[in-house]
Coordinates of C-alpha atoms in Angstrom, one line a residue:
Chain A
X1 CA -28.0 13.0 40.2
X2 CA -24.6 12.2 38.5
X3 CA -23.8 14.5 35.3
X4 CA -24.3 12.8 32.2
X5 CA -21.1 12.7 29.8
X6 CA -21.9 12.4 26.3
X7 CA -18.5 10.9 24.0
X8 CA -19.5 10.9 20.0
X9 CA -16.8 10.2 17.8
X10 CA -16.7 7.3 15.2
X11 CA -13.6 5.8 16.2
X12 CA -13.7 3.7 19.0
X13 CA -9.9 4.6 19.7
X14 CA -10.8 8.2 19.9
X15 CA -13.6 7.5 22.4
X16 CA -11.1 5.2 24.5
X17 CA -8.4 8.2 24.4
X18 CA -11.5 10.7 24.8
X19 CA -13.0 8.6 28.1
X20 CA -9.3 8.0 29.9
X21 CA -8.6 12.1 29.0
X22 CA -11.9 13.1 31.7
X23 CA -10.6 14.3 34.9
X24 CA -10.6 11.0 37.3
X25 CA -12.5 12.8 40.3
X26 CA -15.5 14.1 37.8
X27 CA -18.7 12.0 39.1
X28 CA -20.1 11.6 35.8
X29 CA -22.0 8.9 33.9
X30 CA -20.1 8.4 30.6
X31 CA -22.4 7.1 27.6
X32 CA -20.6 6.7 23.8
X33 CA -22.1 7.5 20.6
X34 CA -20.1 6.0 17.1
X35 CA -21.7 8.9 15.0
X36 CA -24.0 11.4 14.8
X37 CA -27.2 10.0 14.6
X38 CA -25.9 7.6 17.7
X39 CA -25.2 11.2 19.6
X40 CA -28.6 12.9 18.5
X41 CA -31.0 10.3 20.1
X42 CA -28.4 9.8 23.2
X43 CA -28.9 13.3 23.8
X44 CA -32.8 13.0 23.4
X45 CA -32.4 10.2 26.0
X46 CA -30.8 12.9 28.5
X47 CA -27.4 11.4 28.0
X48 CA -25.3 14.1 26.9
X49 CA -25.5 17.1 29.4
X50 CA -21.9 17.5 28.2
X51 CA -21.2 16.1 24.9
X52 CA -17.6 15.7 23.5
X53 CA -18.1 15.8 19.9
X54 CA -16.1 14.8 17.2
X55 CA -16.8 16.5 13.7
X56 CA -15.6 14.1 11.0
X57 CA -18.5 11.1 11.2
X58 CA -20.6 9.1 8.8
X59 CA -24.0 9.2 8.2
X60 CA -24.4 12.6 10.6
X61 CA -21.3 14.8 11.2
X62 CA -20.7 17.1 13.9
X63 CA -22.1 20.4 12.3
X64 CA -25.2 18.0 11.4
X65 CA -25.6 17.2 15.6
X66 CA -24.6 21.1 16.3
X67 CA -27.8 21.9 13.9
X68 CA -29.9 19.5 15.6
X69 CA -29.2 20.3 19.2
X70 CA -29.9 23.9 18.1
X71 CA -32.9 23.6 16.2
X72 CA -34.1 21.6 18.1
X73 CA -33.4 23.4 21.6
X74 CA -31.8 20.4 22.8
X75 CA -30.3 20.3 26.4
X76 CA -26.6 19.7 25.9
X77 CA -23.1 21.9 26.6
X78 CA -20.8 21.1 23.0
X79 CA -17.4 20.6 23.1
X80 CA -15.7 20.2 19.9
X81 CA -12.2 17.9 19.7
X82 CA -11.2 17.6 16.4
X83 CA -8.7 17.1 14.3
X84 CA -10.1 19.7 11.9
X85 CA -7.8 22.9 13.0
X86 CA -8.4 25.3 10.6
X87 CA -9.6 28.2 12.2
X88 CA -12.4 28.2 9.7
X89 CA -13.7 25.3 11.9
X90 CA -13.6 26.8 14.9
X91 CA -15.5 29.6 14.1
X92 CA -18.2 27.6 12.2
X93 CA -18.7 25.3 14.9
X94 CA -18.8 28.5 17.6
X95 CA -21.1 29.9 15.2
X96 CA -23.4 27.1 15.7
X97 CA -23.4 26.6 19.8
X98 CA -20.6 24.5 20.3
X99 CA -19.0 26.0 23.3
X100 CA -15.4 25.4 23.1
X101 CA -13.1 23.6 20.8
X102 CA -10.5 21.2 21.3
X103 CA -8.1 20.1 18.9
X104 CA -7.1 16.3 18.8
X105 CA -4.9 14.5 19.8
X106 CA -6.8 15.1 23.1
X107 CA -5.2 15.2 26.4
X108 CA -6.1 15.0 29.8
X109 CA -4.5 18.7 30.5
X110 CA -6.5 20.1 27.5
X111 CA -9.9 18.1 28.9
X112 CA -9.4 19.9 32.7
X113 CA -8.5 23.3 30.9
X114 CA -11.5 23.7 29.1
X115 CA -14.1 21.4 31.8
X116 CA -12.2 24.4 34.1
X117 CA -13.0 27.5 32.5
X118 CA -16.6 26.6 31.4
X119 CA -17.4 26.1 35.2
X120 CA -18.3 22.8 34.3
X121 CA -15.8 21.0 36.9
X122 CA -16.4 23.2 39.9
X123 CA -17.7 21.5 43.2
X124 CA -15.6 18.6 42.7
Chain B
X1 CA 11.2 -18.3 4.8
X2 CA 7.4 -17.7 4.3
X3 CA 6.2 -14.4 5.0
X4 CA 2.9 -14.0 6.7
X5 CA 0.7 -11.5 5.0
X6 CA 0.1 -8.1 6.2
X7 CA -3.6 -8.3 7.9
X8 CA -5.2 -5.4 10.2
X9 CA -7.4 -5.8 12.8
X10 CA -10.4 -3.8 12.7
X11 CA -9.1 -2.2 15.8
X12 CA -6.0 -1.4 14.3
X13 CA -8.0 -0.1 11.4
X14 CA -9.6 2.5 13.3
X15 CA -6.6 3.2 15.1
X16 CA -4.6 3.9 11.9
X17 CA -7.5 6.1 10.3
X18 CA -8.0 8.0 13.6
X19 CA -4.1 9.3 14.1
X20 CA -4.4 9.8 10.0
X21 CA -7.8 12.0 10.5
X22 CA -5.3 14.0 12.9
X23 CA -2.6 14.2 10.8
X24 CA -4.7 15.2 7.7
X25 CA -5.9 18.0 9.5
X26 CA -2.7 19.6 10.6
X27 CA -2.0 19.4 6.8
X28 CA -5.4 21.2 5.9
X29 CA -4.8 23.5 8.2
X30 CA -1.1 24.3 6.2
X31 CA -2.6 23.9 3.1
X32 CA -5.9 26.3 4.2
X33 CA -3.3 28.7 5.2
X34 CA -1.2 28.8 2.2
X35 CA -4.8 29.0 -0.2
X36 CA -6.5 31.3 2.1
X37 CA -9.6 28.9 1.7
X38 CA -11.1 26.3 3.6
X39 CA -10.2 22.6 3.3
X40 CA -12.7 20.2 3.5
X41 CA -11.6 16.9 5.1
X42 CA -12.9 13.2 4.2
X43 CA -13.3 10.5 5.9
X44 CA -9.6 9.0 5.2
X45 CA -9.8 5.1 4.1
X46 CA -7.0 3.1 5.1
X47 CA -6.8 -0.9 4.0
X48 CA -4.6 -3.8 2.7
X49 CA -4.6 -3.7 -0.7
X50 CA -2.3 -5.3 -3.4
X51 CA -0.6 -2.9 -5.8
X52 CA -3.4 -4.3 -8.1
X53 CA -6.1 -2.7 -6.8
X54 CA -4.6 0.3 -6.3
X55 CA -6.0 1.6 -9.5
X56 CA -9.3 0.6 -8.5
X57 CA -9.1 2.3 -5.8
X58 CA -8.0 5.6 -7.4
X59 CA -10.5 5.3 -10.0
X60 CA -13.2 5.3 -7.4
X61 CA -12.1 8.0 -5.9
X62 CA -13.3 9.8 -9.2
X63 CA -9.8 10.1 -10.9
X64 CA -10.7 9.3 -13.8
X65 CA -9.9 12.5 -16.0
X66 CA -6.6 13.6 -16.0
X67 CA -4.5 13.8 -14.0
X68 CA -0.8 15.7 -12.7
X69 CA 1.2 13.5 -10.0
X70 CA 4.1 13.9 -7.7
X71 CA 5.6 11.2 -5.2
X72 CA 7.9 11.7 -2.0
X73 CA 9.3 8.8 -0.4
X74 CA 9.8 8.9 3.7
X75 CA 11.9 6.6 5.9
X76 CA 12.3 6.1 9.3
X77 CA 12.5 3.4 12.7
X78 CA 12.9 0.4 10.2
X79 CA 9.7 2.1 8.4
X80 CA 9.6 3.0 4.5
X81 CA 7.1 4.6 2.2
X82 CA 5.3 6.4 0.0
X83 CA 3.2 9.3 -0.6
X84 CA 1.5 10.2 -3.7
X85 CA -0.2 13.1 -4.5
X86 CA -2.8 13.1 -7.9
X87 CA -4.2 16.4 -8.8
X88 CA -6.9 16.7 -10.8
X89 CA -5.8 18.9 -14.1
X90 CA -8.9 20.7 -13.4
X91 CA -7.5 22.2 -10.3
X92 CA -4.6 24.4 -11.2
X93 CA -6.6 27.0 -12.1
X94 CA -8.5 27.9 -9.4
X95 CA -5.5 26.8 -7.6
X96 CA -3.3 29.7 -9.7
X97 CA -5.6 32.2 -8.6
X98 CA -5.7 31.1 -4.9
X99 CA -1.7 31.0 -4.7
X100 CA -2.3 35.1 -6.6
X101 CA 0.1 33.4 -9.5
X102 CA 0.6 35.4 -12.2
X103 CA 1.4 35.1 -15.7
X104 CA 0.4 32.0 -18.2
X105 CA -0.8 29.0 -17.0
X106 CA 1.9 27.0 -18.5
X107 CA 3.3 23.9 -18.1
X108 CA 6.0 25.1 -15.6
X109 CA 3.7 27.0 -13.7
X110 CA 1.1 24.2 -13.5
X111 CA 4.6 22.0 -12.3
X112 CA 5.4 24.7 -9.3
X113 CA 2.0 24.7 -8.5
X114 CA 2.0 21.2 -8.1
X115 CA 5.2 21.1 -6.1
X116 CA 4.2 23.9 -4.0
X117 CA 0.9 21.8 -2.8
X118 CA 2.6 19.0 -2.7
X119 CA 5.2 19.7 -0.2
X120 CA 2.4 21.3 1.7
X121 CA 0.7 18.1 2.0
X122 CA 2.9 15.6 2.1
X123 CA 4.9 17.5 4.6
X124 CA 2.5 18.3 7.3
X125 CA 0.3 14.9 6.6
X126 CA 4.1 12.4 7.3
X127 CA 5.0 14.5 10.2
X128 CA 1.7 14.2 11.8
X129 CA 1.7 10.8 11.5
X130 CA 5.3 10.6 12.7
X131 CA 4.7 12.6 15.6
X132 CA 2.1 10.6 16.8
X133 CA 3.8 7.1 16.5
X134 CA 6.6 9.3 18.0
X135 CA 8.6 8.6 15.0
X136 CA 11.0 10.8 12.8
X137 CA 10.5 10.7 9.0
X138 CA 13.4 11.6 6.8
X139 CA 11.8 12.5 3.4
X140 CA 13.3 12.7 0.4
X141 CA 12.8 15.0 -2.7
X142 CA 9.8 14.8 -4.1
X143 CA 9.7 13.7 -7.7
X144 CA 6.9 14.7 -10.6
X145 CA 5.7 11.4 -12.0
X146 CA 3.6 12.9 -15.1
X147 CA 2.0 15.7 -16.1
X148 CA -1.4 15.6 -18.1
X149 CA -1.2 11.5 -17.7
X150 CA -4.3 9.2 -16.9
X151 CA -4.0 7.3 -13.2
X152 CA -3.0 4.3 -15.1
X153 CA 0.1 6.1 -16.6
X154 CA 1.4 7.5 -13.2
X155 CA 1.0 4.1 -11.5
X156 CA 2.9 2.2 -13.8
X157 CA 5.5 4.6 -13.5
X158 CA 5.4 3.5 -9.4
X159 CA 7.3 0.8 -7.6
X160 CA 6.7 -2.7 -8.9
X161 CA 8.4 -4.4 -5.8
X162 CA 5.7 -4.0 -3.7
X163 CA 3.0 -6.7 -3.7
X164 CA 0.5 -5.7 -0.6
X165 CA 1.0 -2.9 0.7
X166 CA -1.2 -0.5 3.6
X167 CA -2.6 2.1 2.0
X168 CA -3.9 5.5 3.4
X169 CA -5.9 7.5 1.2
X170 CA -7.2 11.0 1.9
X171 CA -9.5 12.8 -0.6
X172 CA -9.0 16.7 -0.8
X173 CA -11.0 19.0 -2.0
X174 CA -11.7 22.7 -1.3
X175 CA -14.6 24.3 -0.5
X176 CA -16.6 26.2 -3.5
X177 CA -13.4 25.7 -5.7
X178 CA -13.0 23.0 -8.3
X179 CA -9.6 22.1 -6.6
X180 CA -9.6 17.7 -6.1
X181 CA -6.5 15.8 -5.2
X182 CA -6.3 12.7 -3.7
X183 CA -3.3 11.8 -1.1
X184 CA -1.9 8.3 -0.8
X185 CA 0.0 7.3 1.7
X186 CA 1.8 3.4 0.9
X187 CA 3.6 1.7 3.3
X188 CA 5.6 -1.3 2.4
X189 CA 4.5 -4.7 3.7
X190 CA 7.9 -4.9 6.0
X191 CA 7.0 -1.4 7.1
X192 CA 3.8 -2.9 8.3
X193 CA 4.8 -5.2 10.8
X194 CA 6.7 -2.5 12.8
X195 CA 3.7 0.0 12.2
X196 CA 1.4 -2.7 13.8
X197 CA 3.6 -2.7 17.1
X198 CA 3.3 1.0 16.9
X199 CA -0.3 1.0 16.8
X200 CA -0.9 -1.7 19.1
X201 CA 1.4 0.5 21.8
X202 CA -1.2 2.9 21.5
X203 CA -4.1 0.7 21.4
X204 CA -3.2 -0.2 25.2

């Protein structure tokens, strides 16, 4: 069964730039979310295995999905991408499961990098 | 010669406040830096307004008390405009004791306070932009439009020329501090048109 690629970001350019950034070779399914509660119940569904996860949304942000998955021991690997760069955001959203961090504008290089070094992109 | 008016698409909307998100984060990031504190980015709003309503707008934005302002003009590939940066009087405190500025909170200080931020800001926020529509911005020097003034006072004091213009507007504030200042970014209607060709470039 095919991976299942999670993109939650309320802008639909950002998901467009997000989507055409995955590695062309990755056999995933890719599913969109345009905020956080959109990304909560897509990951409920079994959607989001890996989730790229934006962190400035309406009605749910980021943190909000990061407490969810957590509290509620949802299945999903969380990478950040994000234009917030302080470093203060990095750690916070570390602090609360997110596994890497990506800072926006993304790029495919940045996407294989980290899909790379998680392990996430091996047996392709 | 009838000039049609400036629209945006709602794609182009959410293309303009998606590059602006990642320009307004490169400039919390300076401005986190500089404070030592943690910046705590909005949802950025970007629309076609007419100058009227540009008071509106500021006034929802919870401007009402008052206010210090400072304005920087940019320029660049047949694009012109304006940022304005409203601090909330409130805010030079805490921002004094951020910035470790000693002495009496005068007047002066409370004006390189302001310019301090400012240039921050406005800085880090046009050159983001810029970089992304692969544009260079000249700026010029910023200017202090009023000290103390109500919103009303400082926009009066603005360019009447402009009739609609795009406006960008990005709502500070730090975290735990009583620090609130609103960024606007104004482009002129002309300026539109070749921003729009910009955008729809990366749109494709």
């Amino acid at each position: 069964m095919n991976l299942n690629v999670l993109i939650c970001d309320d802008s639909s350019f950002a998901r467009k730039q997000m989507a055409r950034a995955l590695p062309p070779e990755w056999n995933v399914e890719v599913h969109f979310a345009g905020d956080g509660v959109e990304g909560v119940s897509a990951i409920r569904e079994g959607k989001g295995d890996v989730v790229f996860l934006d962190l400035t949304m309406p009605n749910l942000d980021g943190y909000g999905v990061l407490e969810t998955i957590r509290r509620d021991d949802l299945p999903a690997m969380v990478i950040v991408v994000s234009g917030d760069i302080q470093p203060d955001a990095q750690e916070r959203v570390k602090a609360l499961g997110a596994m890497a961090f990506i800072k926006k504008p993304i790029d495919a290089g940045k996407a294989r990098d980290v899909l790379t070094e998680y392990g996430i992109l091996t047996g392709v | 010669m009838t000039s049609v008016p400036a629209i945006l698409t709602e794609d182009q909307r959410d293309c303009y406040q998606e590059i602006t998100n990642v320009a307004m984060g490169q400039a919390a990031d300076s401005l986190a830096r500089l404070l030592g504190a943690y910046v705590v980015l909005p949802i950025p709003r970007v629309s076609i307004i007419e100058c009227s309503e540009l008071n509106m707008a500021l006034h929802e934005a919870g401007s009402d008390d008052s206010v210090s302002a400072v304005c920087q003009g940019f320029i660049g590939a047949g694009i012109a405009g304006e940022a304005l940066l409203l601090f909330n009087d409130t805010s030079f405190a805490s921002l004094a004791s951020l910035m470790k500025y000693a002495g009496p909170l005068n007047h002066q200080a409370e004006l390189e306070l302001l310019m301090d931020t400012a240039s921050v800001l406005i800085g880090a926020c046009v050159q983001g932009l810029g970089d992304q529509l692969e544009i260079h911005f000249n700026q010029s020097h910023p200017v202090v439009l009023g000290q103390h003034c109500q919103t009303d006072d400082i926009l009066r004091s603005g360019n009447q020329a402009w009739q609609r213009t795009l406006a960008i507007e990005i709502h500070y504030t730090i975290e735990h501090m009583n620090i609130d200042c609103e960024l606007l970014l104004l482009f002129t209607e002309e300026s539109v048109k070749t921003l729009n060709k910009k955008i729809d470039f990366l749109l494709d």
